[in-house]
């Protein structure tokens, strides 16, 4: 899930040649939407057998392995410089270790459908934060309206008019904090790592490696070594890492190079739809009318916050 503001371990920085087109970009866009949409289901299945930190550690291990293999094939080198690695360490925490762990803990008590919808609030948080932190991002009436509309959608999803009845406040708060962590991380990346000259693949590979190290340190402190290894949750974690973190990054890396970041980030708007469908169809999660209605409002607001006003000359 690291979607541009999502879900997702994506790195907008760096240089690189246009990848060889082996498959139409629309098919790859659809595959990326499915992979990230199903990630929330895989997290839920993984936490049925393993502790949240263990799910995140496994996810990062498998994801890093995929990126390491891709770097070896392309003969990419890791970034150099203490300053670069220091900033990548912060990026790994904000974009990988923290949100991945928060989503895993959130799904102990909330459905994967709700987690996927909470993930869609990242563009809203990003717009609100960029106004303060990034001088080049100026608010417009359209984007402010989108921000207000988006958070109205969040309140609809949560059933605010019912006093949030039946809602696990802690799990929902953790999922929203995870969604907030992504734009904070990207603002840090844009302010500190622009112009490094390293490829996006190299930067992302290093970032995932650092995230893995962080979880490898934290996990033994808060969890005990598993006494058994349930197969289905383990396979879910492997798929979450290899597909949802590793392969997804490579797919999006190619999409950004081919069709640009604006089109590539539109995947954000498909993720909650797929996450909801997967949760309901495969996990039997319940769905109130306010959930899809609120999600549609959230996505409409998020789309408005990404609008750019062009002036005619």
XYZ file of C-alpha atoms in Angstrom:
313
model
C 0.000 0.000 0.000
C 2.308 2.682 -0.007
C 0.106 4.609 -2.554
C 1.499 7.994 -3.589
C -0.066 9.213 -0.567
C -1.048 5.770 0.204
C -0.443 2.869 0.845
C 2.414 2.108 -0.159
C 6.641 2.292 -0.266
C 6.856 4.471 -3.279
C 9.733 6.769 -3.885
C 9.194 9.770 -6.163
C 12.822 10.798 -6.024
C 15.750 9.791 -8.106
C 16.572 9.306 -11.725
C 16.174 6.367 -14.029
C 15.632 5.368 -17.616
C 12.196 4.662 -18.992
C 11.511 0.947 -18.421
C 10.934 -1.438 -21.293
C 7.210 -1.731 -21.925
C 6.285 -5.398 -21.579
C 2.595 -4.957 -20.733
C 0.080 -2.206 -21.412
C 0.139 0.326 -18.588
C -3.618 -0.011 -18.007
C -3.206 -3.697 -17.201
C -0.360 -2.908 -14.819
C -2.463 -0.145 -13.262
C -5.265 -2.651 -12.693
C -2.837 -5.192 -11.238
C -1.449 -2.586 -8.860
C -4.946 -1.631 -7.717
C -5.761 -5.277 -7.008
C -2.497 -5.936 -5.177
C -2.824 -2.945 -2.875
C -6.570 -3.440 -2.466
C -6.066 -7.020 -1.288
C -3.249 -5.982 1.075
C -5.731 -5.178 3.836
C -7.260 -8.647 3.579
C -3.761 -10.172 3.755
C -2.970 -8.131 6.866
C -6.146 -9.424 8.517
C -5.296 -13.033 7.653
C -1.703 -12.584 8.806
C -2.730 -11.228 12.203
C -4.902 -14.315 12.725
C -1.711 -16.306 13.271
C 1.023 -13.855 14.161
C 1.537 -10.720 16.244
C 1.208 -7.400 14.384
C 4.928 -6.607 14.636
C 5.709 -10.067 13.266
C 3.368 -9.473 10.343
C 5.098 -6.178 9.581
C 8.579 -7.649 9.933
C 7.720 -10.515 7.595
C 6.167 -8.090 5.142
C 9.312 -5.975 5.057
C 11.641 -8.984 4.800
C 9.827 -10.368 1.746
C 9.430 -6.911 0.216
C 13.106 -6.090 0.663
C 14.075 -9.418 -0.915
C 12.105 -8.563 -4.060
C 13.687 -5.105 -4.279
C 17.159 -6.553 -3.670
C 16.644 -9.025 -6.518
C 15.469 -6.230 -8.828
C 18.471 -4.104 -7.908
C 20.818 -7.024 -8.597
C 19.264 -7.632 -12.015
C 19.513 -3.935 -12.920
C 22.943 -3.644 -11.255
C 21.755 -0.772 -9.102
C 23.916 0.450 -6.246
C 22.717 1.571 -2.844
C 22.783 5.316 -2.130
C 25.876 6.795 -0.572
C 26.398 9.421 2.083
C 25.666 9.545 5.794
C 23.144 12.361 5.349
C 21.196 10.433 2.718
C 21.039 7.317 4.881
C 19.988 9.334 7.904
C 17.067 10.862 6.028
C 16.178 7.481 4.517
C 16.037 6.074 8.049
C 13.378 8.642 8.940
C 11.549 7.941 5.681
C 11.598 4.190 6.368
C 10.032 4.770 9.768
C 7.300 7.138 8.540
C 6.494 5.365 5.267
C 7.012 1.723 6.177
C 7.700 0.642 9.750
C 5.162 2.900 11.463
C 2.135 2.767 9.108
C 2.541 -0.951 8.367
C 2.603 -1.688 12.102
C -0.310 0.629 12.859
C -2.484 -1.000 10.199
C -1.584 -4.458 11.522
C -2.562 -3.473 15.073
C -5.695 -1.696 13.832
C -6.947 -4.807 12.044
C -6.921 -6.749 15.293
C -10.141 -4.917 16.157
C -11.531 -3.354 12.961
C -12.527 -4.967 9.652
C -10.171 -4.847 6.702
C -12.844 -2.885 4.812
C -12.634 -0.008 7.297
C -8.828 -0.089 7.254
C -8.849 0.220 3.469
C -11.195 3.189 3.604
C -9.092 4.879 6.296
C -6.114 4.476 3.969
C -7.967 6.579 1.378
C -7.795 9.603 3.708
C -4.056 9.986 3.037
C -4.558 12.539 0.219
C -6.721 14.591 2.586
C -4.066 14.600 5.299
C -1.444 15.327 2.646
C -3.262 18.362 1.320
C -3.805 19.776 4.812
C -0.166 19.260 5.796
C 1.361 20.475 2.522
C -0.301 23.867 2.910
C 1.731 24.339 6.082
C 4.935 22.497 5.245
C 5.397 23.024 1.495
C 5.419 26.611 0.306
C 4.809 25.612 -3.320
C 1.464 24.028 -2.479
C -1.015 26.880 -2.223
C -4.602 26.187 -1.177
C -7.374 26.918 -3.626
C -11.094 27.066 -2.995
C -11.534 23.811 -4.879
C -8.929 21.982 -2.810
C -10.220 23.381 0.476
C -13.714 22.270 -0.547
C -12.308 18.838 -1.316
C -10.700 18.695 2.111
C -13.976 19.529 3.831
C -15.910 17.080 1.657
C -13.402 14.326 2.342
C -13.591 14.619 6.090
C -17.385 14.747 5.840
C -17.051 11.378 4.140
C -14.908 10.104 7.011
C -17.618 11.097 9.487
C -20.171 9.298 7.303
C -18.106 6.105 7.255
C -17.722 6.247 11.032
C -21.429 6.908 11.607
C -20.944 10.166 13.494
C -24.709 10.868 13.676
C -25.076 7.664 15.718
C -22.351 8.646 18.162
C -19.914 6.230 16.465
C -21.992 3.342 17.832
C -20.388 -0.083 17.394
C -17.088 1.416 16.277
C -13.796 0.377 17.812
C -12.293 3.792 18.480
C -8.770 2.553 19.168
C -8.469 0.474 16.005
C -9.965 3.221 13.849
C -7.640 5.817 15.352
C -4.624 3.596 14.627
C -5.699 3.189 10.987
C -6.180 6.946 10.583
C -2.783 7.597 12.184
C -1.235 5.158 9.720
C -2.825 7.112 6.868
C -1.503 10.356 8.350
C 2.010 8.926 8.576
C 2.324 8.579 4.791
C 2.013 12.280 3.847
C 4.264 13.262 6.768
C 6.853 10.874 5.375
C 6.534 12.184 1.839
C 6.883 15.773 2.996
C 10.086 14.753 4.770
C 11.315 13.039 1.600
C 10.571 16.045 -0.595
C 12.295 18.442 1.782
C 15.406 16.381 2.482
C 16.083 13.888 -0.305
C 15.310 15.765 -3.514
C 18.141 15.865 -6.012
C 20.246 13.025 -4.614
C 20.937 11.692 -8.109
C 20.133 8.127 -7.063
C 17.499 6.089 -8.863
C 14.052 5.620 -7.378
C 14.688 1.865 -7.225
C 17.906 2.346 -5.287
C 16.318 4.778 -2.837
C 13.293 2.561 -2.266
C 15.418 -0.548 -1.825
C 17.515 1.192 0.806
C 14.386 2.529 2.496
C 12.802 -0.921 2.756
C 16.051 -2.375 4.076
C 16.170 0.259 6.819
C 12.533 -0.403 7.676
C 13.349 -4.103 8.001
C 16.213 -3.328 10.364
C 13.938 -1.139 12.486
C 11.335 -3.893 12.831
C 14.013 -6.516 13.456
C 15.102 -4.491 16.478
C 11.616 -3.713 17.798
C 9.819 -7.035 17.227
C 11.787 -9.176 19.743
C 11.223 -6.520 22.421
C 7.420 -6.722 22.187
C 6.725 -10.252 20.960
C 7.925 -13.758 21.760
C 9.191 -16.187 19.156
C 6.227 -18.096 17.658
C 5.748 -21.577 19.091
C 4.076 -22.657 15.865
C 3.885 -21.361 12.321
C 0.334 -21.450 10.909
C 0.640 -21.940 7.165
C -2.196 -19.771 5.800
C -1.262 -16.637 7.804
C 2.391 -17.209 6.868
C 1.502 -17.398 3.179
C -0.566 -14.225 3.576
C 2.442 -12.417 5.055
C 4.690 -13.680 2.258
C 2.204 -12.455 -0.369
C 1.790 -9.154 1.462
C 5.532 -8.570 1.359
C 6.508 -10.025 -1.997
C 3.463 -8.718 -3.890
C 1.956 -5.881 -1.849
C 5.288 -4.297 -0.951
C 7.959 -5.563 -3.341
C 6.295 -6.215 -6.698
C 3.845 -3.334 -6.219
C 6.735 -0.889 -5.866
C 8.285 -2.152 -9.093
C 4.978 -1.879 -10.953
C 4.381 1.639 -9.742
C 7.984 2.601 -10.472
C 7.333 1.672 -14.113
C 3.962 3.419 -14.199
C 5.389 6.689 -12.905
C 8.151 6.569 -15.518
C 5.704 5.800 -18.342
C 2.526 7.790 -17.619
C 3.658 10.208 -14.912
C 2.982 10.453 -11.170
C -0.439 12.116 -11.511
C -1.940 9.208 -13.443
C -0.078 6.604 -11.383
C -1.370 7.966 -8.084
C -4.978 7.524 -9.260
C -4.614 3.966 -8.009
C -5.358 5.450 -4.577
C -9.019 5.787 -5.497
C -9.459 2.121 -6.412
C -7.862 0.652 -3.291
C -10.794 1.130 -0.854
C -13.252 -0.239 -3.415
C -11.222 -3.417 -3.848
C -10.456 -3.687 -0.130
C -14.168 -3.449 0.661
C -15.129 -6.025 -1.954
C -12.433 -8.447 -0.785
C -13.343 -8.062 2.883
C -17.046 -8.626 2.287
C -16.726 -11.436 -0.257
C -13.817 -13.424 1.195
C -13.843 -12.617 4.909
C -17.581 -12.240 5.364
C -17.237 -8.767 6.882
C -20.456 -6.837 7.355
C -21.137 -3.662 5.403
C -23.454 -0.866 6.488
C -24.894 1.535 3.926
C -22.840 4.368 5.401
C -19.556 2.623 4.572
C -19.714 2.684 0.736
C -21.523 6.046 0.730
C -18.931 7.605 3.019
C -16.088 6.011 1.046
C -17.436 7.554 -2.173
C -17.535 10.971 -0.487
C -13.971 10.503 0.818
C -12.714 9.630 -2.663
C -14.532 12.583 -4.233
C -12.966 14.922 -1.686
C -9.533 13.376 -2.179
C -9.853 13.846 -5.943
C -10.657 17.532 -5.470
C -7.628 18.043 -3.218
C -5.438 16.766 -6.051
C -6.957 19.148 -8.608
C -4.650 21.680 -10.197
C -5.967 25.024 -11.378
C -4.531 26.041 -14.738
C -4.511 29.637 -15.833
C -4.968 30.631 -19.465
C -2.612 33.098 -21.071
